[in-house]
Short mmCIF file of C-alpha atoms and ligand atoms in Angstrom, two decimals:
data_model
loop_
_atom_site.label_atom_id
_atom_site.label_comp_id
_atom_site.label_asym_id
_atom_site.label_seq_id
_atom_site.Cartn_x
_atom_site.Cartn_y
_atom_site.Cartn_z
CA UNK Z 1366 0.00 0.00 0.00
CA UNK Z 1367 0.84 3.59 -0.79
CA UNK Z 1368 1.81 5.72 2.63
CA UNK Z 1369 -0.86 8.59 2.84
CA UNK Z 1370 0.46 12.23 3.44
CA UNK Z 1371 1.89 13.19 7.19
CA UNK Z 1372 1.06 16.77 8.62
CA UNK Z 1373 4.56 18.17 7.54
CA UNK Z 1374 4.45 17.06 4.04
CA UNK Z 1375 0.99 18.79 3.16
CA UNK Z 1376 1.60 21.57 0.97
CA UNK Z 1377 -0.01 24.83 2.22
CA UNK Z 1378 -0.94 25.55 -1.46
CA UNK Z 1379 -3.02 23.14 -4.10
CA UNK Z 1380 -4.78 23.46 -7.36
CA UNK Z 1381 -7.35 21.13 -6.09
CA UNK Z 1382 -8.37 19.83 -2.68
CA UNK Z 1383 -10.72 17.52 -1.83
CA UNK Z 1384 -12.84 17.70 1.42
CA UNK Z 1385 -14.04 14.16 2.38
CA UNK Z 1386 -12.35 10.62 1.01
CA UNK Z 1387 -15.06 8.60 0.80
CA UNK Z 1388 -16.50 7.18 -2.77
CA UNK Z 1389 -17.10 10.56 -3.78
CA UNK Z 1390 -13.85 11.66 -2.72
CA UNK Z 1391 -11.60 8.81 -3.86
CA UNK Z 1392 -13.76 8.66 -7.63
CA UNK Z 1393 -13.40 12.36 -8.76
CA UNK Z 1394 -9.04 12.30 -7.09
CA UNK Z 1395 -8.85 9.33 -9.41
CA UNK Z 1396 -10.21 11.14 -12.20
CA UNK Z 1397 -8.05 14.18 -11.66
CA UNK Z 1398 -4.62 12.03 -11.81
CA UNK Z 1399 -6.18 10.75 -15.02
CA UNK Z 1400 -6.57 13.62 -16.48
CA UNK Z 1401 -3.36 14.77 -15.96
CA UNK Z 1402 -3.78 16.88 -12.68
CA UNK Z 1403 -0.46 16.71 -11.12
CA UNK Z 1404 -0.38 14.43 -7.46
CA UNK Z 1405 1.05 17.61 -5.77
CA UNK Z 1406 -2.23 19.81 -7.02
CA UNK Z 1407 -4.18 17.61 -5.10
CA UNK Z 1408 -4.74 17.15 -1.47
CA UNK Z 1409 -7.65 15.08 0.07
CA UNK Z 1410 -8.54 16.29 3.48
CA UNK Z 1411 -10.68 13.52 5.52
CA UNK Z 1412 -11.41 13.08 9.10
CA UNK Z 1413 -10.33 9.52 9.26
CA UNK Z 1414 -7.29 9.84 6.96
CA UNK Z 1415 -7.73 6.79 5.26
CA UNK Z 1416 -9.92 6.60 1.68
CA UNK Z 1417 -13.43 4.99 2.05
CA UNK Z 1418 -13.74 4.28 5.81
CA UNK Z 1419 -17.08 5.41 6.23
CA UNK Z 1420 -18.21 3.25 4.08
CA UNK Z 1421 -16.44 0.21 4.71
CA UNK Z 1422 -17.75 0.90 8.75
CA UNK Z 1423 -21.05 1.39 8.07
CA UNK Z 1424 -21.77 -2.04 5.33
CA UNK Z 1425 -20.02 -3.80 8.35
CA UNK Z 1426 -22.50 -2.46 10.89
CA UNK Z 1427 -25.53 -3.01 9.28
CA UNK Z 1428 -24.09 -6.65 8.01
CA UNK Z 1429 -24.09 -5.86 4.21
CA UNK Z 1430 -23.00 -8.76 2.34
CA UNK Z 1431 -23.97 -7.51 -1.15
CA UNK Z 1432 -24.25 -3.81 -2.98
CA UNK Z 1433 -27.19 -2.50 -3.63
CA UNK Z 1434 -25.63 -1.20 -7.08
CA UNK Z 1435 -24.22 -3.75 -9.68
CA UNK Z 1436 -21.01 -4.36 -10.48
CA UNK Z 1437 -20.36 -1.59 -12.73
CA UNK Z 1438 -20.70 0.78 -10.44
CA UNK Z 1439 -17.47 1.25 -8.12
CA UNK Z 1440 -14.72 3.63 -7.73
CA UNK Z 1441 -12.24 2.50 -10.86
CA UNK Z 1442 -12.00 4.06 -14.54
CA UNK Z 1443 -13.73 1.13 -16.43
CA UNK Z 1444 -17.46 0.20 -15.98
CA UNK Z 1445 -16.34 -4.10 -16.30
CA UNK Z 1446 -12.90 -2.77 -14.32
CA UNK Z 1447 -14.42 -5.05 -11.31
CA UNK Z 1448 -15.89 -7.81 -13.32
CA UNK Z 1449 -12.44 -8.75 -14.84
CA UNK Z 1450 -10.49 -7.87 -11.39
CA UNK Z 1451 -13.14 -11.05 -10.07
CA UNK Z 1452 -12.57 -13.26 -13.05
CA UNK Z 1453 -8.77 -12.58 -12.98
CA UNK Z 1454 -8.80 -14.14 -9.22
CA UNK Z 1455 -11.41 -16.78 -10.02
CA UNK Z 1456 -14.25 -15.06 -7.69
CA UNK Z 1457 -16.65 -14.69 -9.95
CA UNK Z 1458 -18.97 -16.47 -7.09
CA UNK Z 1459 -18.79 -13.11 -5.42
CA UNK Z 1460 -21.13 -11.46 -8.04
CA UNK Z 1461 -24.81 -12.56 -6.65
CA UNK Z 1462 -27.13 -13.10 -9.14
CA UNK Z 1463 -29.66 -10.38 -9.56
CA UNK Z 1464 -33.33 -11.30 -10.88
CA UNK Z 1465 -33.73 -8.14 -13.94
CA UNK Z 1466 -30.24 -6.50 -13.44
CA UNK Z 1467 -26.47 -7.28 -13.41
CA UNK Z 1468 -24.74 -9.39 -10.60
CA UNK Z 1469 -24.11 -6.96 -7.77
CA UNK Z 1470 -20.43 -7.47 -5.83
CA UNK Z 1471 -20.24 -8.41 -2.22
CA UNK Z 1472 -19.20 -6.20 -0.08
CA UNK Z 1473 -16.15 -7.89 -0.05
CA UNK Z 1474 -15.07 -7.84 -3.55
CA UNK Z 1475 -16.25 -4.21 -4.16
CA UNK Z 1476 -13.36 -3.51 -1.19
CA UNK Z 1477 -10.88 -4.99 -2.37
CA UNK Z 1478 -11.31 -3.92 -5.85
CA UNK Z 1479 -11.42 -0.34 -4.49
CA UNK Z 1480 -8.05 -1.35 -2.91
CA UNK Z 1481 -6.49 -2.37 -6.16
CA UNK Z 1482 -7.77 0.63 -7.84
CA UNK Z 1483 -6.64 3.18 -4.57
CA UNK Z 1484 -3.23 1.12 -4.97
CA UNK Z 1485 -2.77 1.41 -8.37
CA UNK Z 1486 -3.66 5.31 -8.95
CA UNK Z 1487 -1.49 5.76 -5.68
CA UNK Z 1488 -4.65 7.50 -4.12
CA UNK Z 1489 -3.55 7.16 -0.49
CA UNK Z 1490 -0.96 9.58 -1.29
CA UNK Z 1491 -2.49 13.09 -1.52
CA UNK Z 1492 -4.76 12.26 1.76
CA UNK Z 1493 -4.27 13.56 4.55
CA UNK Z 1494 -5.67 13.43 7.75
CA UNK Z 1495 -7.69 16.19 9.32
CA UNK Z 1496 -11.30 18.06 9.57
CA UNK Z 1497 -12.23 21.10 7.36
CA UNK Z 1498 -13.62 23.38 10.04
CA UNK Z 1499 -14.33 26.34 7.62
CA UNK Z 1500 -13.60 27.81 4.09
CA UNK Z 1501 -13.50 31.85 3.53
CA UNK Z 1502 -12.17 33.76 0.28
CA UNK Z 1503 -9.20 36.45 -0.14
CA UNK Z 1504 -8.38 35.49 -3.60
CA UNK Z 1505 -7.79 31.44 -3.51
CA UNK Z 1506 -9.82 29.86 -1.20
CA UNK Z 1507 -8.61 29.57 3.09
CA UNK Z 1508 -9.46 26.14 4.03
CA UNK Z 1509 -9.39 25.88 7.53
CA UNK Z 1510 -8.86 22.58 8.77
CA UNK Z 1511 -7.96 21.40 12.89
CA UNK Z 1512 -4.36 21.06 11.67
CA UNK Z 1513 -3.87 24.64 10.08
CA UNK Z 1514 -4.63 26.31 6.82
CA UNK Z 1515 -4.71 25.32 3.31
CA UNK Z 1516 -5.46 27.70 0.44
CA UNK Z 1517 -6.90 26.21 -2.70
CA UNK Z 1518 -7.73 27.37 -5.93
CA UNK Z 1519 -10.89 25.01 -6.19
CA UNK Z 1520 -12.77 23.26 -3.12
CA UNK Z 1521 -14.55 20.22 -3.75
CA UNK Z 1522 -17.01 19.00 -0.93
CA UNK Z 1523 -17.80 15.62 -1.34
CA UNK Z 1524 -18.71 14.87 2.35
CA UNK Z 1525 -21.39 12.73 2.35
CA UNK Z 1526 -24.09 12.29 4.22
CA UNK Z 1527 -21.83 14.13 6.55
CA UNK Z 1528 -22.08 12.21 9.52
CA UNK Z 1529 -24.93 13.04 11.94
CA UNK Z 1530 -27.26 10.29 12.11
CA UNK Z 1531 -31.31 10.86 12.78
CA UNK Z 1532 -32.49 9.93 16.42
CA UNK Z 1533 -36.21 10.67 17.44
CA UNK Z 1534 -36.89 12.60 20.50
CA UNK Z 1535 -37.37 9.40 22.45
CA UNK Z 1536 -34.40 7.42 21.48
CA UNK Z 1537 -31.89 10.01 22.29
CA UNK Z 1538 -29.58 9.39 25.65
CA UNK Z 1539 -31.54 6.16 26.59
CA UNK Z 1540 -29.15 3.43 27.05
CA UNK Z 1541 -29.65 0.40 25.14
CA UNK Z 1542 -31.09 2.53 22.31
CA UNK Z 1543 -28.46 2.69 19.35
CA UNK Z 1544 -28.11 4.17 15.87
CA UNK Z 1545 -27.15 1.62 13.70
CA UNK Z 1546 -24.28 3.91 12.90
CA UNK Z 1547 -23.34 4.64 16.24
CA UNK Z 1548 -21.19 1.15 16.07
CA UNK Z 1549 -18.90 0.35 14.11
CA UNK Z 1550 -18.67 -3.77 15.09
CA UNK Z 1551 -20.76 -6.00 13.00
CA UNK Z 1552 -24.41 -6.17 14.42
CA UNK Z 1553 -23.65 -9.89 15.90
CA UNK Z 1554 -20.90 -8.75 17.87
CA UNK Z 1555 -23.72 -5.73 19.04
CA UNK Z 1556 -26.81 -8.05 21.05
CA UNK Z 1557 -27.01 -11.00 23.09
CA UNK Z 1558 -28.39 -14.28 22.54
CA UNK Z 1559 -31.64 -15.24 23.19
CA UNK Z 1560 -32.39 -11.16 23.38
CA UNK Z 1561 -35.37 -9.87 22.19
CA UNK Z 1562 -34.58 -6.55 19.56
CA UNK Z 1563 -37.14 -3.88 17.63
CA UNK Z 1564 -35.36 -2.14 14.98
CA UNK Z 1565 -36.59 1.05 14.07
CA UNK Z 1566 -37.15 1.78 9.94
CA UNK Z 1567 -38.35 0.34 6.94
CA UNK Z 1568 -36.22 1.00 4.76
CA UNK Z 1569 -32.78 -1.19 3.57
CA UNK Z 1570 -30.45 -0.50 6.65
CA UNK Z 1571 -33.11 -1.89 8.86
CA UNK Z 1572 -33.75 -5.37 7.00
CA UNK Z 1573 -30.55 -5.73 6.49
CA UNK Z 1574 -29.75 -5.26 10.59
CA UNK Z 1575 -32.94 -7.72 10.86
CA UNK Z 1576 -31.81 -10.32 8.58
CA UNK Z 1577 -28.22 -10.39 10.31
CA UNK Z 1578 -28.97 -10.46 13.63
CA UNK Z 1579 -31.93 -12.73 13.14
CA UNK Z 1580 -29.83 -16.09 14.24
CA UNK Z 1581 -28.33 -14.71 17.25
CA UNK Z 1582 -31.14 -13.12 19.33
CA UNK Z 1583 -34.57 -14.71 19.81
CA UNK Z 1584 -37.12 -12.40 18.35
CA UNK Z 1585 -36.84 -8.98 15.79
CA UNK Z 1586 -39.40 -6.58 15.27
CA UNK Z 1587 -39.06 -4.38 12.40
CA UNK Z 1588 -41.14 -1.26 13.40
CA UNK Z 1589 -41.86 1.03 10.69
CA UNK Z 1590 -44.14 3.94 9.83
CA UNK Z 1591 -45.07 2.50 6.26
CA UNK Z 1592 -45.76 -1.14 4.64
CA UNK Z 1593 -42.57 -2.31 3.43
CA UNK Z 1594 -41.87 -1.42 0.10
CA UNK Z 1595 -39.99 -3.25 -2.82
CA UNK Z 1596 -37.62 -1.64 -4.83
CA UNK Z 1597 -34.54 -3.17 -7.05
CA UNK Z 1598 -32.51 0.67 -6.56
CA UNK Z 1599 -32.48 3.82 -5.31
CA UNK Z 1600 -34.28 5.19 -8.10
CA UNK Z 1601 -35.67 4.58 -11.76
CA UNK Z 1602 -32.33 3.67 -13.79
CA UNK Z 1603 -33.06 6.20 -16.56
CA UNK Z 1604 -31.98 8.70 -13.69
CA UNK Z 1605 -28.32 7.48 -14.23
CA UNK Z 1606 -28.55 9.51 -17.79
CA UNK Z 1607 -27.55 12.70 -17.56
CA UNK Z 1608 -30.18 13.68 -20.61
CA UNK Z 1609 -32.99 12.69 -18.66
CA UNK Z 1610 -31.64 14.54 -15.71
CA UNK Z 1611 -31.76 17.56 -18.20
CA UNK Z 1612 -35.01 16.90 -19.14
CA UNK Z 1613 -36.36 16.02 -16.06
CA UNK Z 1614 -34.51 18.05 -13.60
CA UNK Z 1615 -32.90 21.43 -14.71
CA UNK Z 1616 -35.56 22.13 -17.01
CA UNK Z 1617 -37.31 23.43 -13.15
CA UNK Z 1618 -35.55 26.28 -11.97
CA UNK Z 1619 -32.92 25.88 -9.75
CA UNK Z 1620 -33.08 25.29 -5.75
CA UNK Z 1621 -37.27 25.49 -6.64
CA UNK Z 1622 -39.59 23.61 -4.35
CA UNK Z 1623 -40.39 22.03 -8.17
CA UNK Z 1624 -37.24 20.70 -8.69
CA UNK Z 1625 -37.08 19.22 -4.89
CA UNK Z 1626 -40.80 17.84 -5.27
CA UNK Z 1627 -39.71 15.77 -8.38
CA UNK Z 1628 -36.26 14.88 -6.54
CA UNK Z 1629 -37.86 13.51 -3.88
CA UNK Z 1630 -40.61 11.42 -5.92
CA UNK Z 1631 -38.10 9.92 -7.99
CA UNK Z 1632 -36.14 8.92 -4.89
CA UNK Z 1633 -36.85 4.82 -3.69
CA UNK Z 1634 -36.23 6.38 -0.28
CA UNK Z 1635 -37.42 3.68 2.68
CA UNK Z 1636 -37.64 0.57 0.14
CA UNK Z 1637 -35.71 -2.82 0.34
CA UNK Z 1638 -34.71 -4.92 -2.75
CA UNK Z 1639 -36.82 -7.78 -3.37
CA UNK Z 1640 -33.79 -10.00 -2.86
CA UNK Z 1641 -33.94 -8.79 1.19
CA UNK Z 1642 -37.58 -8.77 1.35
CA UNK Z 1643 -37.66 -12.18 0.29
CA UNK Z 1644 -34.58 -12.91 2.99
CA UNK Z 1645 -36.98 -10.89 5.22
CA UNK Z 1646 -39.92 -13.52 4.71
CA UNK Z 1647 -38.49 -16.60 5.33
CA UNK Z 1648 -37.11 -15.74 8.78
CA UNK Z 1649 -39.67 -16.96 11.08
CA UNK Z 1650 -38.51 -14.99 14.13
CA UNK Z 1651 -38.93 -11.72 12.43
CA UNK Z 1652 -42.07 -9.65 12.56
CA UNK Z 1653 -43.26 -6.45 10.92
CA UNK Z 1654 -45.03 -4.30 12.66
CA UNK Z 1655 -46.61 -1.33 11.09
CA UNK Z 1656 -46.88 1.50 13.83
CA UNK Z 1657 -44.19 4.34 15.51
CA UNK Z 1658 -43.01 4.65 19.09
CA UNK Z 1659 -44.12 7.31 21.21
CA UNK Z 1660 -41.76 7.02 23.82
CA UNK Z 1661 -39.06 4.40 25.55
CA UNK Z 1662 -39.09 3.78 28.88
CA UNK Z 1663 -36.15 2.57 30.72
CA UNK Z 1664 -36.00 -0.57 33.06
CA UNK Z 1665 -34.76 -2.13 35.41
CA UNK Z 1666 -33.59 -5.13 32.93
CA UNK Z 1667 -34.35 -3.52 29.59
CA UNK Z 1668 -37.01 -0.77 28.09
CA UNK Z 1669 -40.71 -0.76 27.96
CA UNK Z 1670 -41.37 0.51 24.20
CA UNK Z 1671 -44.47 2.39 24.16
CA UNK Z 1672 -45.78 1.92 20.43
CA UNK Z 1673 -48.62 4.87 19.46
CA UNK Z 1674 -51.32 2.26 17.78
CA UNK Z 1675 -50.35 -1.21 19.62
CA UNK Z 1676 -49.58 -2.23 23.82
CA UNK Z 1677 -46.11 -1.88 25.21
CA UNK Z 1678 -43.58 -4.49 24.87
CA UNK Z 1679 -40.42 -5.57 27.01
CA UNK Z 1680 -37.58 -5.20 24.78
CA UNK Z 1681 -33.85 -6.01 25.55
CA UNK Z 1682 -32.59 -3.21 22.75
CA UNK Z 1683 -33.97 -0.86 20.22
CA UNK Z 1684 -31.39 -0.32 16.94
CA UNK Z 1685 -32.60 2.73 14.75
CA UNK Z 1686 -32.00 2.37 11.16
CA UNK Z 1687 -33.59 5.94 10.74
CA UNK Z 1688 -31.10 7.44 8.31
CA UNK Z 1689 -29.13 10.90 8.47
CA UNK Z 1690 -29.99 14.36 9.49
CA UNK Z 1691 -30.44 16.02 6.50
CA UNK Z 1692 -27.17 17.32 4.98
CA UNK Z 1693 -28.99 20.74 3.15
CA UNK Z 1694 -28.62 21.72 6.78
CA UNK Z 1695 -25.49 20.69 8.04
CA UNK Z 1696 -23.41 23.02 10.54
CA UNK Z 1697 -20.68 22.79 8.47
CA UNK Z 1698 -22.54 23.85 5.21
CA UNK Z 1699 -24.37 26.40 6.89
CA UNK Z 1700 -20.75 28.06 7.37
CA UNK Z 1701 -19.63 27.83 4.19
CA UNK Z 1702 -22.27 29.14 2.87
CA UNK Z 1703 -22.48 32.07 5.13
CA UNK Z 1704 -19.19 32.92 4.66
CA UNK Z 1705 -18.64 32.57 1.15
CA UNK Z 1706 -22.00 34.72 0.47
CA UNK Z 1707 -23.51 30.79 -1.96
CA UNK Z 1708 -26.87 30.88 -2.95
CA UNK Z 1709 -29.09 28.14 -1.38
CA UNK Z 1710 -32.90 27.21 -2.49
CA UNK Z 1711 -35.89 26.04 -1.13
CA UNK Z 1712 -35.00 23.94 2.13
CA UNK Z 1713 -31.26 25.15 1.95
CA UNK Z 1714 -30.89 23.50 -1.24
CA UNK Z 1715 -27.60 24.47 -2.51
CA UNK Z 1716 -28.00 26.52 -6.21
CA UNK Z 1717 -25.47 24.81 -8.51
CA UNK Z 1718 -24.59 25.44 -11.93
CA UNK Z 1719 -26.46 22.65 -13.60
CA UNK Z 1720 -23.21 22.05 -16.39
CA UNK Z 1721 -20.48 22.42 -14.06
CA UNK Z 1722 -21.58 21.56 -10.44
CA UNK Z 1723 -20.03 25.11 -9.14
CA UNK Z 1724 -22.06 26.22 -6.24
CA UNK Z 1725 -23.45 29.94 -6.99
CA UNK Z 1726 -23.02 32.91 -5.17
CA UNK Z 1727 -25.97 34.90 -4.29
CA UNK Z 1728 -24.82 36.91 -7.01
CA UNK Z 1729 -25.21 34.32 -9.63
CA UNK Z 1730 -21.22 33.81 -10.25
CA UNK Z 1731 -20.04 30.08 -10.03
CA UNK Z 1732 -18.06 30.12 -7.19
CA UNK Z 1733 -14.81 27.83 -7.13
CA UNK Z 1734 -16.69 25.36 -4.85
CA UNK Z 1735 -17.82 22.63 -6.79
CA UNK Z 1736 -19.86 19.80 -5.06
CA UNK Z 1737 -20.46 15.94 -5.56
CA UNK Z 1738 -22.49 13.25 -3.07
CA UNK Z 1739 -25.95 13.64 -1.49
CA UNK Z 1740 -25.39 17.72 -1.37
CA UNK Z 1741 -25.60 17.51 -5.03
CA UNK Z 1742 -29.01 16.09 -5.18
CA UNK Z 1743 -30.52 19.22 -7.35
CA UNK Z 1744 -28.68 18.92 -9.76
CA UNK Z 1745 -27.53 15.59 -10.33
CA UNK Z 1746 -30.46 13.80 -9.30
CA UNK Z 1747 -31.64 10.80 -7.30
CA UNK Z 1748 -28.46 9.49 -7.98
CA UNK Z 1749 -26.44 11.59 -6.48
CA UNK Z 1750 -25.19 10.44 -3.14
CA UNK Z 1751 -24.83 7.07 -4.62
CA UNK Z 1752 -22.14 5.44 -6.35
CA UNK Z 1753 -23.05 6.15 -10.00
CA UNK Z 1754 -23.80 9.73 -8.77
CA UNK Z 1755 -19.84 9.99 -8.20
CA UNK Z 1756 -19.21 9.03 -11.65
CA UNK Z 1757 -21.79 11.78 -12.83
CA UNK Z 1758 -20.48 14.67 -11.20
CA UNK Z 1759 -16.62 13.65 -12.16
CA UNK Z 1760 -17.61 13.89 -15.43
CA UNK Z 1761 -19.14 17.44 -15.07
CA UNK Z 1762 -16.44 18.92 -12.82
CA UNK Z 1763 -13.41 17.08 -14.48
CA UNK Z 1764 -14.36 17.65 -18.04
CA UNK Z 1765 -15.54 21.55 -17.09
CA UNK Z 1766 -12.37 22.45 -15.33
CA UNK Z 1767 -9.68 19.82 -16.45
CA UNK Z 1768 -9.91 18.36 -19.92
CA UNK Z 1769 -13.14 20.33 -21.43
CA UNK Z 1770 -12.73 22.93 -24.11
CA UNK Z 1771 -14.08 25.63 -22.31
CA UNK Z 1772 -12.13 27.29 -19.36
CA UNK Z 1773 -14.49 28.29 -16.93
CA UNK Z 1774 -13.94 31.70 -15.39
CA UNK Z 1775 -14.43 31.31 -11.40
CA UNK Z 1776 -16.42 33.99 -9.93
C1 FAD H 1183 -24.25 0.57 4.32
C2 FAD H 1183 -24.41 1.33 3.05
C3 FAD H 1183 -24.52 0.66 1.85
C4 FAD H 1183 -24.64 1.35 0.66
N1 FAD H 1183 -24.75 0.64 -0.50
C5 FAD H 1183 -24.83 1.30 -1.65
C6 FAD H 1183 -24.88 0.59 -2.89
O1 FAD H 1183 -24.88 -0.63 -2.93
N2 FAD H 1183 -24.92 1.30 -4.03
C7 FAD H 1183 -24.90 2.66 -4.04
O2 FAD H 1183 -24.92 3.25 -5.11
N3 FAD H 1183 -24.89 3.35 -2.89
C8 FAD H 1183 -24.83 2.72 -1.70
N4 FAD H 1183 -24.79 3.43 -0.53
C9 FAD H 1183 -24.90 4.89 -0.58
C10 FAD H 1183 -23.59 5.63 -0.95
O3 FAD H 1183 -23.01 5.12 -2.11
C11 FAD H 1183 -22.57 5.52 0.12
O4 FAD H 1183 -23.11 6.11 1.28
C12 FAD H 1183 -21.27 6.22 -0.20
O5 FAD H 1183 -20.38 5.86 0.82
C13 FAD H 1183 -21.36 7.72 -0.28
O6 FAD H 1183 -20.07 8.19 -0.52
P1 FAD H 1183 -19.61 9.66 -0.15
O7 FAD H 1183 -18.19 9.78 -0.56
O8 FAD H 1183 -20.56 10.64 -0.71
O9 FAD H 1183 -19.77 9.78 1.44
P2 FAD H 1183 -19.02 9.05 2.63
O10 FAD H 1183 -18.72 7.65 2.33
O11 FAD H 1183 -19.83 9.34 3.85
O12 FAD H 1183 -17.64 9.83 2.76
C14 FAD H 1183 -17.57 11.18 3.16
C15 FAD H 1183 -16.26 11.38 3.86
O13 FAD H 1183 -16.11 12.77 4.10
C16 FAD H 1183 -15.52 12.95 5.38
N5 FAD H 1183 -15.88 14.30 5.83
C17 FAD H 1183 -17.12 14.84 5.97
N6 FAD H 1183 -17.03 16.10 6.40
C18 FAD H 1183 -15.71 16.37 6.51
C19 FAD H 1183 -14.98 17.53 6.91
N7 FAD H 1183 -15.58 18.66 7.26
N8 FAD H 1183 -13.62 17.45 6.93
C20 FAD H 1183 -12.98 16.31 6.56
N9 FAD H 1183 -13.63 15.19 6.17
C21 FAD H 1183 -14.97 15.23 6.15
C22 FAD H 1183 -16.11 11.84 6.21
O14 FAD H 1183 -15.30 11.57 7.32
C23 FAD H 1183 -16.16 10.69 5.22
O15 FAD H 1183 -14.98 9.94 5.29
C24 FAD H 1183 -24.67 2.77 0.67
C25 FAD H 1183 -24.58 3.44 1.88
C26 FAD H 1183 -24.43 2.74 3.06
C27 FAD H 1183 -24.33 3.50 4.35
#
């Protein structure tokens, strides 16, 4: 493996820095090196200092065995890139079978195949670790991180889901009441057997904690607000062409409650693939339960849930699969935003210029902060917090400000 960069060897000046090493992160650095961006234009800046670690944490506490996303959608330059990387080291068995779509990787293969790909582009070596704390302007950008300053020339957030995980009123501070994200163990290692669990959701996360920790404990109830719902992705696959987003998307104005309104239908938000809702079916210590809590109670030797439409139960633990706090309004974003004077929409919706993914001012100008991952929703779509959505918005910023025609002039 490549070493990644140490405090003293990050330059205090880059072309290009990168705030956040996940997918996101890792897909559009990879892209940059291939398009000729020198390695010492680039710095990543990520909180755990190593590429991908937020992901690889959270499939392993939820128990994900198997994307989501098919196998042509990773973090490498060619769509099959992963395919041939299995069939080169005869584990082709890792690609699961997928009723109407391509195999899909475990989570396994997709890992290691990021590996190879983080090896071979030598990826690990413009990250570094530290948190972006703030970004203000006097010329280049100031990038204000917990280890000192970096100025940049162009800021790309690609931060996620940034981190803060939902928790109702009543699950907050009650011990025995987790966020699935809140460990970082796989969910076997998390209960007890012979425990009885209700996991909160009804939406992938939370059949996928079901399904894992089904063997170990003696009874899981799913308790969501809706019927379960079946869906093969996150969205209708004609989202994953950037025409249709055109057509679809940016032909409502930008940051419009319009635009939002169609995002949001078009999202397969709280749905499972019909792979896990089969999984789901023929565990016979699972139940659904179709209701939401009202409050928790703590006891002496577990909790007394207090469901709104059915009578308490005695519970040993309650796991919430209930998602992230929205990122629109993240702390951090809020102070970017406020101090680099960008235009947000309807909900905080950043404004982005639909071609190149720069984030506006309130003046209109595309500012030299260009954005990728779920804060890129308006304009790239459904998609975009996902894995094809990194390839999207690579495309847009790469081919705007690296190898495209037209040299943008930054605001
Ligand atoms: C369990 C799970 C399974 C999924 N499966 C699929 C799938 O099969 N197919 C699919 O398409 N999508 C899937 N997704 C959705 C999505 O692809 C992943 O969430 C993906 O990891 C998103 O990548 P990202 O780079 O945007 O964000 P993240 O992986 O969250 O990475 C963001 C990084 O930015 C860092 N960061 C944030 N703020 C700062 C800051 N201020 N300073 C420094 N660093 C910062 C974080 O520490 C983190 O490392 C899945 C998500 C989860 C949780």
């Amino acid at each position: 493996m490549t070493k990644k960069m140490t405090a003293r060897q990050v330059r205090d000046t880059v072309e290009w820095l990168v705030v956040g090493g996940g997918i996101h992160g890792a897909y559009i650095t990879r892209e940059l090196l291939e398009a000729g961006v020198p390695q010492e234009d680039i710095v990543v800046v990520d909180s755990h200092g190593e590429l991908l670690t937020s992901f690889r944490q959270k499939a392993r506490a939820c128990g994900m065995e198997t994307l989501r996303s098919n196998y042509v959608q990773h973090i490498g330059p060619n769509p099959f890139g992963l395919q041939r990387f299995a069939e080169a080291r005869n584990r082709e068995e890792e690609l699961a079978s997928t009723r109407n779509s391509q195999p899909r990787p475990t989570v396994a293969l997709f890992l290691d195949y990021a590996d190879h790909v983080i090896e071979r582009f030598e990826l690990d070596r413009v990250v570094c670790e530290r948190t972006v704390t703030g970004i203000e302007r006097d010329g280049s950008l100031v990038v204000d991180t917990t280890a000192g300053t970096i100025r940049a020339e162009r800021v790309v957030l690609a931060i996620g889901h940034g981190g803060r995980y939902r928790r109702p009123p009543w699950g907050r501070n009650v011990p025995r009441v987790e966020h699935v994200w809140d460990n970082t163990a796989h969910p076997t290692g998390t209960v007890n057997e012979g425990e009885t669990v209700w996991v909160i959701g009804g939406g992938i996360t939370a059949g996928q904690v079901a399904t894992t920790i089904a063997d170990c404990v003696e009874r899981v109830t799913i308790c969501t607000r809706h019927p379960l719902r079946k869906a093969l992705r996150e969205a209708d696959p004609r989202w994953l062409n950037w025409n249709y987003i055109e057509d679809q998307l940016h032909s409502l104005p930008a940051g419009s409650s319009a635009r939002l309104d169609r995002l949001k239908r078009a999202r397969n938000d709280g749905t499972m693939p019909p792979y896990l809702l089969r999984e789901l079916e023929s565990l016979s210590n699972i139940t659904v339960r179709q209701d939401s809590i009202d409050t928790v109670i703590r006891e002496r030797d577990g909790l007394l849930v207090a469901p709104r439409q059915s009578r308490c139960e005695n519970v040993d633990r309650v796991v919430l699969a209930t998602g992230f706090e929205p990122i629109f309004e993240h702390p951090f974003v809020r102070s970017v935003v406020n101090s680099l004077s960008l235009a947000c929409g309807h909900r905080n919706v950043p404004v982005l210029d639909d071609e190149t993914l720069a984030w506006r001012t309130e003046t209109g100008e595309c500012s030299p902060v260009l954005v990728t991952g779920a804060l890129a929703a308006g304009t790239v779509g459904p998609f975009a917090g996902n894995i094809p959505g990194a390839r999207r918005a690579s495309e847009r910023i790469v081919g705007e400000y690296v190898t495209g025609n037209r040299l943008k002039r930054l605001a």
